Amino acid sequence: MTKLFRSISLRRLPRHLVPVGVLVLSLLLTTGVCVLLGLAARGRDEARFENLVQATSDRIQRRLDTYIALLQGTEGLFATQQEVLPEEFSAYVNLFDVPSQYPGIQGIGFTQRFSRNARAQVEQRARTATGLPGFHVWPEVPGDELHSIVLLEPRDMRNLAAMGYNMYSEPSRREAMARARDTGLPALTGKVTLKQEIRENKQAGFLLYLPVYEGGHVPATLEERREKLEGFVYSPFRADDLLNGIFGAEQQPRVAFHLYDGLEVDEVRLLHSSHGPEARASRPMFTTTTTLLVGGRPWTLTFASLPAFDASASGPMVLPFVGLGVLVSLGFFFMMLAQVRARGEAERSADGLRVALVERAHVEEQLREADRRKDDFLAMLAHELRNPLAPVLTAVQLMERKQQAGLETEREREVVERQVHHMRRLVDDLLDVSRVTRGKIQLRRHSLDLVCSVGRAVDAARPFADSRKHSLNVELPDGPVWTDADPVRLEQVLANLLHNAAKYSEPGGRITLTLAREAREAVVRVTDTGMGIPAEALPHLFEPFMQVARTLDRAQGGLGLGLTLVKQLVEMHGGRVEAWSAGVGRGSIFTVRLPLLPEERIPVVPVAAPAEREVSGDGRRVLVVDDNVDAAELLGDVLEMDGHQVTVVHDGLAALERMSAIDPEVIFLDIGLPGMDGYEVARRIRARPGGAAPKLVAVTGYGQATDRQRSREAGFDAHLVKPVEIDRVLELVADAGGNGSDASVLN
């Protein structure tokens, strides 16, 4: 090729111009190669930039979809309940820990629709129910239809400033509310200034509405939707807090973006800027604009690459050609080499992009599945927490009527106790799964005979099995079966499996528990003749919130967490759990495998169970401190019925004032008191000079290890988690003869 090129060049150019021609041609080829490489590099950089833009847009879209799902769950609360009381709404919102788990949401609220004639009635009801004596509908505007905020959580200073505000008085809010009302879908407002902006650092904001209709479903026609509208569940957002919560953790951002309300790029419509003026100081390598549709309203996003991205961009490869003697063949060689390299890089980038797209599709599918399960769980949680409340309320009302008529109320008391224990079990399941997932549960393992644990688990599950007319059979080996385990958690595993078998078997079914030694493992099998498990559900059976038959499961109660907890606890013991079923209607088998204890560790003499503590019946002086008046007075009644002298107060200052007068021997002290919390009250009691030191018992809804440690440091002798067991309360009072701390209770 070189000879051919040289012969052609010689024919076309005079001999003395050949070197000049070769030099010019080499320079032209070099320039062409550099241009090609620069274009290829810019193409790769532009693809990276577009990927970052798409990822940023997707993160914003997914976060807002999550918040819409949160509102849909809240709408379900109103749809399934005739009236939602402020305390119920507060408890429901507190379940989600909105400030830390959903950054950017100022709160979750409900705005009620009513006519001007009903205004006084609404204001009076809100003042009574919410405990806000100054509640009023504002501002004063013409029109008969009013939409006032009557519920808004959490109750911080910002949200209290918005209570009573008539949403219909402002055009942007009114337009979004009308759109949500007429479509039955979530609707987003334009850019507004929230009524919560009571401080100087005001941010741009917006609101998201979801309509609530009479009957709990979206009416079929437009006229019915307008007629049956009761109000809206909604969330106000501070734009900067929302976007900073999504992207604030990034260490080295590569793109800057500006978020505008609507389709126009206008500073007046600016909702959020990810970077300050320094991001505009240098000219970016790439810019682009895209749009998002959220709650029926478009948002415009403008993107620009940051210096960190530009600095990492691929620069064009400059190929050095040294000397006037570089031959044309070398020019062709380097050009072809550069093209081959550029082509290979482009193909690798394309392959990487295809892999990234496949992974992204997989992740999106997982997110959609997680969102679906989360929505199912929120609806199920609302259902399961409301279920026990209905019989409790009915029983309380019936007890009042029977007491007036002089009739026995034992059956109603049993109903209340049974439903409260059911709610407590639901909460315990949630807390246990959370603790195991975060590594907060510490097993207290020791040498354990599985035969004893199986017996205790069967005793715990037998009443439920008997109530459903099941036969519960147990097959045990000869002699003990030793393993290294936490007896409490292992009995929890076995009781859960037996409870599930009974719950998912038709009345009159057979349940069999067998314990055997297989190789170096202890094997427990729970077999039932119940509803069985579909083959497609078996691989997902132990995942959180997984339920095979939703209708039956909700009829029996539960959150779909029992098997998840079983799997996690068994694996913490170094074992494994398996499930098998021949199909729907053909029963199931759950198998738990645990490592056997090595022979050298098997105890020669079984450890004797600790003797039960004797409870004294002597009357003692007891002080009960709790700002919940009903809880405090009921606990006082229980103690008085046991023969003790009880004084009840409702705040820390009153407790300190009564100390000298009554000199209590035992104090039950709530932690969450108004003004001065229980920790400070305990420290002041311990610091009092002279006199006998009373036994201090903390009463709280928090039972983590850190909570117990804090109680110990404040001077408490015992730590009880609400709801407290009456027998444990009476035992603590009876044991108050000495002043030593009950350290074991706090561990």
XYZ file of C-alpha atoms in Angstrom:
747
model
C 0.000 0.000 0.000
C 2.885 2.337 0.829
C 4.466 1.731 -2.617
C 1.110 2.337 -4.317
C 0.521 5.566 -2.347
C 4.071 6.708 -3.097
C 3.736 5.991 -6.831
C 0.429 7.871 -6.952
C 1.908 10.796 -5.068
C 4.914 10.918 -7.333
C 2.776 10.990 -10.442
C 0.545 13.795 -9.129
C 3.204 15.950 -7.427
C 6.540 17.228 -8.619
C 9.473 15.394 -7.002
C 10.565 18.359 -4.811
C 7.042 18.715 -3.485
C 6.671 15.060 -2.414
C 8.077 15.621 1.140
C 5.825 18.643 1.556
C 2.853 16.682 0.257
C 3.573 13.769 2.631
C 3.855 16.177 5.564
C 0.621 17.959 4.661
C -1.177 14.643 4.173
C 0.124 13.304 7.504
C -1.013 16.447 9.297
C -4.436 16.205 7.668
C -4.769 12.541 8.662
C -3.669 13.332 12.226
C -6.173 16.180 12.444
C -8.932 13.890 11.149
C -8.090 11.184 13.683
C -8.121 13.707 16.537
C -11.517 15.018 15.413
C -12.954 11.474 15.254
C -11.609 10.603 18.681
C -12.965 13.833 20.115
C -16.420 13.113 18.701
C -16.360 9.551 20.076
C -15.263 10.791 23.492
C -17.956 13.462 23.514
C -20.536 10.828 22.562
C -19.524 8.661 25.525
C -19.608 11.641 27.881
C -23.005 12.689 26.589
C -24.337 9.166 27.207
C -23.009 9.291 30.800
C -24.645 12.690 31.273
C -28.010 11.420 29.957
C -27.805 8.428 32.321
C -27.250 10.770 35.290
C -30.183 12.947 34.166
C -32.464 9.909 33.846
C -31.366 8.542 37.234
C -32.042 11.914 38.905
C -35.499 12.193 37.311
C -36.318 8.606 38.301
C -35.345 9.209 41.928
C -37.630 12.246 42.148
C -40.494 10.364 40.465
C -40.128 7.287 42.702
C -40.003 9.360 45.886
C -43.180 11.242 44.962
C -44.888 7.966 43.971
C -44.003 6.663 47.452
C -45.570 9.737 49.075
C -48.691 9.323 46.922
C -48.911 5.716 48.163
C -48.608 7.010 51.735
C -51.591 9.323 51.157
C -53.554 6.469 49.560
C -53.011 4.448 52.721
C -54.256 7.420 54.772
C -57.291 7.730 52.491
C -57.976 4.061 53.215
C -58.152 4.919 56.927
C -60.980 7.411 56.259
C -62.665 5.177 53.671
C -63.021 2.261 56.092
C -64.066 4.232 59.161
C -67.146 6.371 59.598
C -65.340 8.953 61.742
C -61.608 9.270 62.400
C -60.926 10.797 65.813
C -57.913 13.106 66.293
C -56.171 10.653 68.622
C -56.681 7.806 66.142
C -55.330 9.934 63.320
C -52.327 10.971 65.433
C -51.554 7.355 66.356
C -51.842 6.304 62.710
C -49.483 9.032 61.432
C -46.998 8.380 64.253
C -46.654 4.784 62.981
C -44.752 6.097 59.944
C -42.302 8.390 61.791
C -42.835 11.005 59.056
C -40.031 13.485 60.019
C -37.250 10.877 59.693
C -38.674 8.309 57.247
C -40.340 10.722 54.793
C -38.153 13.886 54.617
C -39.744 16.846 52.904
C -43.325 16.170 54.073
C -44.383 18.907 56.465
C -47.176 16.645 57.683
C -50.257 14.566 56.835
C -53.646 16.154 57.302
C -57.348 16.137 56.493
C -59.372 19.101 55.225
C -63.137 18.836 55.751
C -65.751 20.093 53.294
C -68.759 21.913 54.782
C -71.126 24.774 54.059
C -70.964 28.231 55.608
C -74.086 27.411 57.642
C -72.247 24.490 59.289
C -69.183 26.576 60.134
C -70.015 27.164 63.801
C -70.748 23.478 64.365
C -67.439 22.440 62.738
C -65.474 24.978 64.793
C -67.069 23.842 68.053
C -66.461 20.149 67.290
C -62.820 20.837 66.351
C -62.193 22.842 69.524
C -63.529 19.988 71.630
C -61.952 17.069 69.761
C -58.506 18.539 68.992
C -57.975 20.360 72.271
C -57.424 23.691 70.453
C -59.710 26.252 72.112
C -58.696 28.932 69.607
C -59.594 26.882 66.522
C -61.444 28.906 63.860
C -61.975 28.865 60.110
C -59.927 31.483 58.282
C -59.605 33.632 56.193
C -62.911 35.331 55.628
C -63.745 35.007 51.906
C -67.032 34.961 49.970
C -68.537 31.652 48.935
C -70.666 28.948 50.570
C -68.255 25.981 50.176
C -65.470 25.825 52.781
C -62.562 23.389 53.093
C -60.896 23.843 56.480
C -57.921 21.926 57.928
C -59.273 19.972 60.924
C -56.517 17.318 61.293
C -52.784 17.813 60.753
C -49.923 15.745 62.177
C -47.346 16.058 63.592
C -48.514 18.896 65.820
C -45.456 21.128 65.721
C -45.461 24.932 65.723
C -45.563 25.115 61.930
C -48.569 22.838 61.553
C -50.487 24.432 64.424
C -50.228 27.743 62.538
C -52.146 26.200 59.602
C -55.037 24.654 61.586
C -58.427 25.918 60.444
C -57.108 27.383 57.163
C -59.752 27.376 54.390
C -57.932 25.710 51.472
C -60.639 26.853 49.061
C -59.687 30.511 49.601
C -56.508 30.299 47.455
C -56.683 29.758 43.635
C -53.822 27.272 43.206
C -55.057 25.073 46.044
C -58.660 25.367 44.852
C -57.714 24.301 41.291
C -55.861 21.184 42.525
C -58.700 20.256 44.920
C -61.284 20.573 42.139
C -59.130 18.412 39.851
C -58.746 15.733 42.546
C -62.473 15.857 43.333
C -63.561 15.482 39.687
C -61.073 12.733 38.752
C -60.780 10.809 42.029
C -57.000 10.841 41.522
C -54.098 12.523 43.397
C -53.664 16.165 42.416
C -50.672 18.458 42.922
C -50.880 22.232 43.344
C -48.636 24.751 41.671
C -45.947 26.646 43.541
C -47.316 28.173 46.768
C -46.077 29.494 50.084
C -47.281 27.162 52.825
C -49.194 28.582 55.769
C -46.632 26.734 57.913
C -43.931 29.204 56.799
C -44.011 31.250 60.004
C -40.271 31.801 60.173
C -37.838 33.837 58.137
C -36.305 30.996 56.090
C -39.364 30.531 53.889
C -39.227 27.931 51.141
C -41.250 27.369 48.000
C -43.860 24.716 48.600
C -46.691 22.695 47.096
C -49.507 20.429 48.313
C -50.728 16.975 47.268
C -54.455 16.170 47.617
C -56.397 12.879 47.514
C -60.218 13.031 47.727
C -62.294 11.196 50.338
C -65.852 10.306 49.292
C -68.878 9.028 51.167
C -68.934 5.234 51.112
C -65.169 4.838 50.812
C -65.002 4.507 46.985
C -64.809 6.790 43.955
C -68.314 7.430 42.555
C -68.910 6.538 38.913
C -70.089 9.931 37.595
C -68.790 13.462 37.860
C -71.996 14.691 39.481
C -71.822 11.995 42.169
C -68.152 12.756 42.862
C -68.953 16.432 43.421
C -71.971 15.602 45.587
C -70.394 12.886 47.772
C -67.055 14.589 48.454
C -66.330 14.688 52.219
C -62.900 16.274 52.085
C -59.281 15.584 51.223
C -56.326 13.855 52.823
C -53.310 15.912 51.899
C -49.643 16.586 52.539
C -47.850 19.946 52.389
C -44.266 19.876 51.087
C -41.327 22.242 51.481
C -39.562 21.879 48.135
C -35.998 22.395 49.382
C -36.466 19.948 52.273
C -37.947 17.356 49.896
C -35.201 17.541 47.247
C -32.405 17.806 49.826
C -33.818 14.710 51.510
C -33.555 12.827 48.206
C -30.111 14.027 47.093
C -28.502 15.555 50.197
C -26.442 12.434 50.973
C -24.531 12.514 47.669
C -20.816 13.048 48.313
C -19.742 14.114 44.815
C -22.700 15.289 42.685
C -21.967 15.359 38.969
C -25.000 17.287 37.673
C -26.880 20.351 38.880
C -30.593 20.788 38.273
C -33.338 23.378 38.686
C -36.954 22.354 39.295
C -39.737 24.588 37.924
C -43.483 24.369 38.388
C -45.229 23.956 35.035
C -43.769 23.833 31.528
C -41.994 27.197 31.540
C -38.433 27.864 32.702
C -39.099 31.001 34.709
C -37.424 32.198 37.939
C -40.873 33.029 39.314
C -41.818 29.331 38.988
C -38.566 28.017 40.506
C -39.237 25.406 43.198
C -35.715 24.193 43.940
C -32.125 24.723 42.854
C -29.728 21.894 43.684
C -26.675 24.204 43.694
C -26.007 27.855 44.343
C -24.593 30.526 42.001
C -21.183 28.799 41.977
C -22.687 26.052 39.789
C -23.375 28.695 37.086
C -19.933 30.300 37.256
C -18.387 27.986 34.641
C -19.875 27.060 31.302
C -21.141 23.439 31.545
C -20.184 20.836 28.984
C -23.762 19.493 28.704
C -27.245 20.849 29.416
C -30.710 19.423 28.853
C -34.340 19.900 29.875
C -36.932 17.250 30.767
C -40.400 17.119 32.292
C -42.130 15.036 34.970
C -45.867 14.543 35.516
C -46.738 14.358 39.222
C -50.313 14.315 40.489
C -51.613 15.564 37.154
C -49.279 18.583 37.105
C -46.125 18.925 34.957
C -42.738 19.849 36.379
C -39.797 21.063 34.290
C -36.236 20.048 35.158
C -33.192 21.747 33.651
C -29.865 19.955 34.029
C -26.253 21.098 33.636
C -23.035 19.160 34.136
C -20.901 20.263 37.069
C -17.112 20.842 37.015
C -16.631 17.448 38.704
C -18.297 15.785 35.704
C -16.490 17.948 33.146
C -13.143 17.203 34.778
C -13.737 13.453 34.445
C -14.778 13.717 30.789
C -12.720 11.871 28.218
C -10.463 14.227 26.302
C -9.645 13.600 22.660
C -6.620 11.439 22.154
C -3.841 13.496 20.583
C -1.569 11.245 18.625
C 2.013 12.544 18.483
C 3.616 12.471 15.106
C 7.327 13.285 15.465
C 9.540 14.544 12.629
C 9.069 15.361 8.991
C 10.020 11.743 8.183
C 6.731 10.116 9.452
C 5.534 7.960 6.577
C 2.003 7.914 5.271
C 1.755 4.231 6.205
C 2.271 5.089 9.882
C -0.492 7.642 9.587
C -2.845 4.962 8.224
C -1.709 2.553 10.939
C -2.406 4.939 13.817
C -5.725 6.004 12.278
C -6.925 2.414 11.915
C -5.663 1.581 15.418
C -7.547 4.553 16.876
C -10.710 3.598 15.001
C -10.518 -0.008 16.209
C -10.007 1.198 19.785
C -12.846 3.707 19.513
C -15.141 1.052 18.029
C -14.290 -1.414 20.809
C -14.891 1.243 23.461
C -18.220 2.142 21.877
C -19.280 -1.529 21.791
C -18.268 -1.995 25.426
C -20.202 1.155 26.345
C -23.221 -0.190 24.445
C -22.945 -3.562 26.220
C -22.623 -1.787 29.565
C -25.650 0.333 28.753
C -27.693 -2.753 27.842
C -26.680 -4.453 31.098
C -27.529 -1.269 33.014
C -30.945 -1.114 31.333
C -31.646 -4.753 32.226
C -30.558 -4.161 35.822
C -32.623 -0.992 35.963
C -35.714 -2.845 34.716
C -35.115 -5.491 37.391
C -34.722 -2.868 40.108
C -37.847 -1.041 38.926
C -39.802 -4.304 39.085
C -38.515 -4.921 42.617
C -39.507 -1.363 43.620
C -42.984 -1.822 42.165
C -43.356 -5.106 44.041
C -42.093 -3.471 47.247
C -44.563 -0.594 46.782
C -47.393 -3.076 46.183
C -46.522 -5.046 49.313
C -46.150 -1.838 51.288
C -49.607 -0.679 50.151
C -51.078 -4.092 50.992
C -49.389 -3.996 54.382
C -50.626 -0.485 55.205
C -54.186 -1.475 54.319
C -53.845 -4.716 56.278
C -52.313 -2.920 59.283
C -55.207 -0.457 59.370
C -57.644 -3.388 59.102
C -55.961 -5.449 61.820
C -55.660 -2.545 64.271
C -59.286 -1.542 63.746
C -60.627 -5.117 64.027
C -60.023 -5.484 67.808
C -61.268 -1.942 68.472
C -64.828 -2.773 67.363
C -65.494 -5.542 69.948
C -63.628 -3.552 72.632
C -65.853 -0.507 72.097
C -69.002 -2.650 71.962
C -67.970 -4.535 75.117
C -67.303 -1.309 77.033
C -70.675 0.130 76.029
C -72.402 -3.148 76.935
C -70.608 -3.258 80.320
C -71.940 0.214 81.123
C -75.523 -0.896 80.361
C -75.177 -4.150 82.289
C -73.723 -2.367 85.326
C -76.686 0.015 85.320
C -78.982 -3.030 85.169
C -77.002 -4.876 87.888
C -75.949 -7.694 85.532
C -72.649 -9.602 85.374
C -69.992 -8.240 82.960
C -67.477 -11.102 83.072
C -67.965 -12.058 79.403
C -67.408 -8.474 78.253
C -64.279 -8.193 80.394
C -62.894 -11.351 78.807
C -63.602 -9.931 75.331
C -61.699 -6.713 76.140
C -58.768 -8.634 77.619
C -58.606 -11.023 74.646
C -58.687 -8.232 72.061
C -56.059 -6.156 73.905
C -53.745 -9.182 73.998
C -54.372 -9.629 70.259
C -53.348 -6.010 69.561
C -50.311 -6.433 71.773
C -49.271 -9.495 69.783
C -49.540 -7.533 66.519
C -47.297 -4.794 67.917
C -44.847 -7.363 69.323
C -44.558 -9.043 65.902
C -43.759 -5.693 64.273
C -41.182 -4.833 66.932
C -39.555 -8.288 66.854
C -39.092 -8.228 63.063
C -37.679 -4.694 63.274
C -35.274 -5.665 66.062
C -34.024 -8.777 64.284
C -33.579 -6.881 61.009
C -31.541 -4.162 62.740
C -29.568 -6.670 64.839
C -31.056 -5.387 68.110
C -32.076 -8.812 69.476
C -29.417 -10.587 71.529
C -30.013 -14.283 72.150
C -29.518 -15.633 75.688
C -28.353 -19.089 74.649
C -27.481 -22.007 76.880
C -27.715 -25.789 76.844
C -31.395 -26.595 76.286
C -33.454 -29.799 76.139
C -35.741 -29.391 73.116
C -38.264 -31.811 74.627
C -39.028 -29.249 77.357
C -39.295 -26.381 74.868
C -41.650 -28.382 72.657
C -43.834 -29.135 75.689
C -44.105 -25.465 76.656
C -44.858 -24.413 73.062
C -47.574 -27.066 72.765
C -49.111 -25.929 76.061
C -49.173 -22.340 74.745
C -50.773 -23.307 71.401
C -53.219 -25.952 72.629
C -55.998 -23.559 73.795
C -56.209 -22.015 70.307
C -56.151 -25.447 68.647
C -58.877 -26.696 71.007
C -61.001 -23.624 70.265
C -60.977 -24.637 66.569
C -61.664 -28.316 67.451
C -58.296 -29.524 66.100
C -56.510 -32.653 67.299
C -52.960 -31.748 68.350
C -50.600 -34.742 68.531
C -46.983 -34.706 69.716
C -44.369 -37.379 68.941
C -41.173 -37.140 71.023
C -38.040 -39.302 71.098
C -36.833 -41.256 74.105
C -34.562 -39.106 76.243
C -33.593 -35.439 75.929
C -32.540 -33.689 72.692
C -29.887 -31.099 73.534
C -29.102 -27.953 71.573
C -27.651 -24.494 72.244
C -30.559 -22.022 72.130
C -32.467 -19.172 73.725
C -35.503 -20.946 75.294
C -37.812 -17.915 75.024
C -37.115 -17.315 71.327
C -37.188 -21.011 70.446
C -40.583 -21.437 72.122
C -41.730 -18.371 70.172
C -40.695 -20.120 66.911
C -42.512 -23.355 67.736
C -45.633 -21.588 69.057
C -45.814 -19.478 65.855
C -45.679 -22.591 63.658
C -48.369 -24.343 65.724
C -50.545 -21.218 65.739
C -50.229 -20.928 61.931
C -51.137 -24.592 61.479
C -54.262 -24.135 63.596
C -55.224 -20.854 61.958
C -55.034 -22.171 58.386
C -56.785 -25.508 59.026
C -60.523 -25.972 58.823
C -62.217 -26.891 62.160
C -61.623 -30.527 63.052
C -58.191 -30.696 61.390
C -55.170 -32.685 62.537
C -51.893 -31.089 63.632
C -48.846 -33.220 64.402
C -45.558 -32.054 65.910
C -42.615 -34.476 65.789
C -39.135 -34.110 67.268
C -36.290 -36.363 66.082
C -32.524 -36.581 65.720
C -31.234 -36.727 62.138
C -27.449 -36.934 61.661
C -26.086 -33.978 63.656
C -29.325 -32.022 63.689
C -32.421 -31.783 65.839
C -35.438 -31.762 63.504
C -38.882 -30.424 64.457
C -41.723 -30.953 61.955
C -45.171 -29.372 62.208
C -47.638 -31.130 59.874
C -51.239 -30.038 59.300
C -54.211 -31.009 57.134
C -55.052 -27.385 56.330
C -55.464 -25.245 53.231
C -52.002 -26.013 51.781
C -49.659 -23.723 49.857
C -49.554 -23.086 46.061
C -46.242 -24.072 44.455
C -45.612 -20.534 43.169
C -45.905 -19.124 46.715
C -43.397 -21.477 48.386
C -40.212 -19.531 47.381
C -41.644 -16.301 48.866
C -43.338 -17.747 51.947
C -40.834 -16.369 54.485
C -40.674 -12.838 53.028
C -42.146 -9.978 55.127
C -45.892 -9.324 54.663
C -46.221 -12.395 52.407
C -49.635 -14.042 52.719
C -50.824 -16.959 50.618
C -54.581 -16.404 50.862
C -55.304 -12.795 51.650
C -59.036 -13.182 52.238
C -58.643 -16.074 54.671
C -55.626 -14.504 56.348
C -57.407 -11.271 57.007
C -60.369 -13.184 58.320
C -58.119 -14.960 60.834
C -56.018 -11.873 61.636
C -52.302 -11.245 61.423
C -49.774 -9.104 59.590
C -47.892 -11.734 57.575
C -44.812 -11.404 59.821
C -44.917 -14.660 61.791
C -43.014 -16.814 59.281
C -40.497 -14.027 58.622
C -39.761 -13.891 62.331
C -39.521 -17.699 62.508
C -36.934 -17.786 59.699
C -34.827 -14.967 61.180
C -34.806 -16.447 64.701
C -33.956 -19.952 63.468
C -31.091 -18.626 61.356
C -29.792 -16.648 64.352
C -29.521 -20.041 66.104
C -27.451 -21.422 63.211
C -30.354 -23.477 61.868
C -32.718 -23.352 58.920
C -36.447 -23.633 58.290
C -38.198 -25.185 55.274
C -41.785 -25.353 54.024
C -43.423 -27.998 51.811
C -46.935 -28.596 50.534
C -48.473 -30.960 48.013
C -50.753 -28.167 46.837
C -53.883 -26.227 47.710
C -56.147 -28.115 50.115
C -53.543 -30.796 50.858
C -51.937 -29.481 54.035
C -48.365 -28.353 54.651
C -45.195 -29.325 56.526
C -42.832 -26.864 58.214
C -39.433 -28.239 59.216
C -37.011 -26.575 61.647
C -33.435 -27.899 61.752
C -31.093 -26.945 64.598
C -27.535 -28.162 65.274
C -27.321 -30.703 68.099
C -25.181 -29.885 71.101
C -21.778 -31.680 71.009
C -21.571 -34.562 73.488
C -18.838 -32.887 75.545
C -21.177 -29.917 76.223
C -24.247 -31.938 77.266
C -24.874 -31.237 80.974
C -24.668 -34.203 83.318
C -27.361 -32.914 85.689
C -30.213 -30.784 84.353
C -30.272 -27.232 85.694
C -33.090 -26.779 88.210
C -35.650 -24.138 87.432
C -35.462 -21.104 89.718
C -37.931 -21.127 92.601
C -40.903 -18.815 92.281
C -40.642 -15.609 94.239
C -42.933 -15.359 97.239
C -45.277 -12.418 97.048
C -46.094 -10.636 100.283
C -49.584 -9.366 100.901
C -48.630 -6.526 103.288
C -50.131 -3.167 102.376
C -47.637 -0.547 101.188
C -47.623 3.153 100.412
C -47.670 3.535 96.616
C -47.443 6.683 94.461
C -48.710 6.450 90.841
C -47.548 9.234 88.462
C -49.031 9.266 84.930
C -50.472 12.115 82.821
C -52.963 9.622 81.306
C -55.715 10.067 83.897
C -57.578 6.857 83.022
C -54.435 4.710 83.100
C -53.263 6.196 86.415
C -56.603 5.848 88.183
C -57.167 2.285 86.964
C -53.711 1.231 88.151
C -54.471 2.898 91.487
C -57.750 0.958 91.765
C -55.920 -2.331 91.143
C -53.364 -1.561 93.871
C -56.046 -0.444 96.339
C -57.968 -3.674 95.745
C -54.775 -5.519 96.745
C -54.724 -3.662 100.085
C -52.201 -0.907 99.372
C -52.397 2.820 100.199
C -52.341 4.587 96.814
C -51.859 8.240 95.848
C -52.350 9.254 92.188
C -50.895 12.425 90.592
C -50.502 13.421 86.945
C -47.230 15.384 86.599
C -43.677 15.410 87.956
C -43.946 18.542 90.094
C -47.001 17.178 91.902
C -45.142 13.924 92.531
C -42.184 15.751 94.122
C -44.533 17.879 96.262
C -46.331 14.780 97.667
C -43.127 12.856 98.472
C -42.640 14.293 101.953
C -46.305 13.989 102.884
C -46.825 10.314 102.024
C -43.228 8.921 102.074
C -44.055 6.228 99.437
C -42.390 2.842 99.461
C -43.029 2.226 95.734
C -43.427 4.755 92.891
C -44.805 3.841 89.446
C -43.500 6.701 87.283
C -44.488 7.368 83.656
C -41.559 8.565 81.496
C -43.488 10.853 79.114
C -44.780 13.445 81.585
C -45.599 17.070 80.709
C -43.080 19.719 81.753
C -40.602 17.487 83.619
C -40.105 13.991 82.182
C -39.857 10.830 84.304
C -36.060 10.636 84.058
C -35.636 14.056 85.687
C -38.232 13.243 88.374
C -36.339 10.016 89.201
C -33.018 11.842 89.457
C -34.519 14.419 91.853
C -36.086 11.706 94.006
C -32.755 9.895 94.261
C -31.033 13.181 95.172
C -33.374 13.906 98.140
C -31.516 13.870 101.476
C -32.652 11.613 104.330
C -35.517 9.175 104.451
C -35.837 5.692 103.007
C -35.271 5.393 99.273
C -38.449 4.167 97.535
C -38.489 1.537 94.816
C -38.766 3.364 91.467
C -40.546 1.577 88.605
C -40.443 3.132 85.108
C -43.650 2.747 83.080
C -43.213 3.512 79.362
C -44.061 2.413 75.850
C -40.381 2.007 74.927
C -38.583 -1.257 75.697
C -35.326 -1.200 73.708
C -32.005 -1.947 75.415
C -31.058 1.744 75.179
C -34.322 2.737 76.912
C -33.631 0.326 79.783
C -30.054 1.592 80.066
C -31.309 5.174 80.324
C -33.796 4.126 83.029
C -31.011 2.473 84.998
C -28.828 5.593 84.752
C -31.704 7.788 85.981
C -32.056 5.633 89.148
C -34.994 3.342 88.328
C -35.094 -0.113 89.922
C -37.417 -1.694 87.331
C -38.616 -0.981 83.777
C -42.134 -1.997 82.646
C -43.323 -1.695 79.042
C -46.944 -0.661 78.424
C -49.388 -2.352 78.561
C -48.184 -3.660 81.916
C -49.148 -7.025 83.396
C -51.122 -6.632 86.647
C -49.446 -9.672 88.212
C -46.017 -8.144 87.584
C -47.133 -4.836 89.146
C -48.409 -6.561 92.284
C -45.231 -8.662 92.473
C -43.016 -5.550 92.358
C -45.039 -3.899 95.124
C -44.935 -7.018 97.276
C -41.137 -7.249 96.860
C -40.573 -3.659 98.014
C -39.516 -4.694 101.535
C -35.839 -3.880 100.794
C -34.245 -0.945 98.969
C -32.026 -2.934 96.633
C -32.570 -2.394 92.944
C -34.189 -5.052 90.854
C -31.403 -5.024 88.294
C -32.617 -8.070 86.456
C -35.774 -6.282 85.421
C -33.754 -3.618 83.636
C -31.522 -5.989 81.673
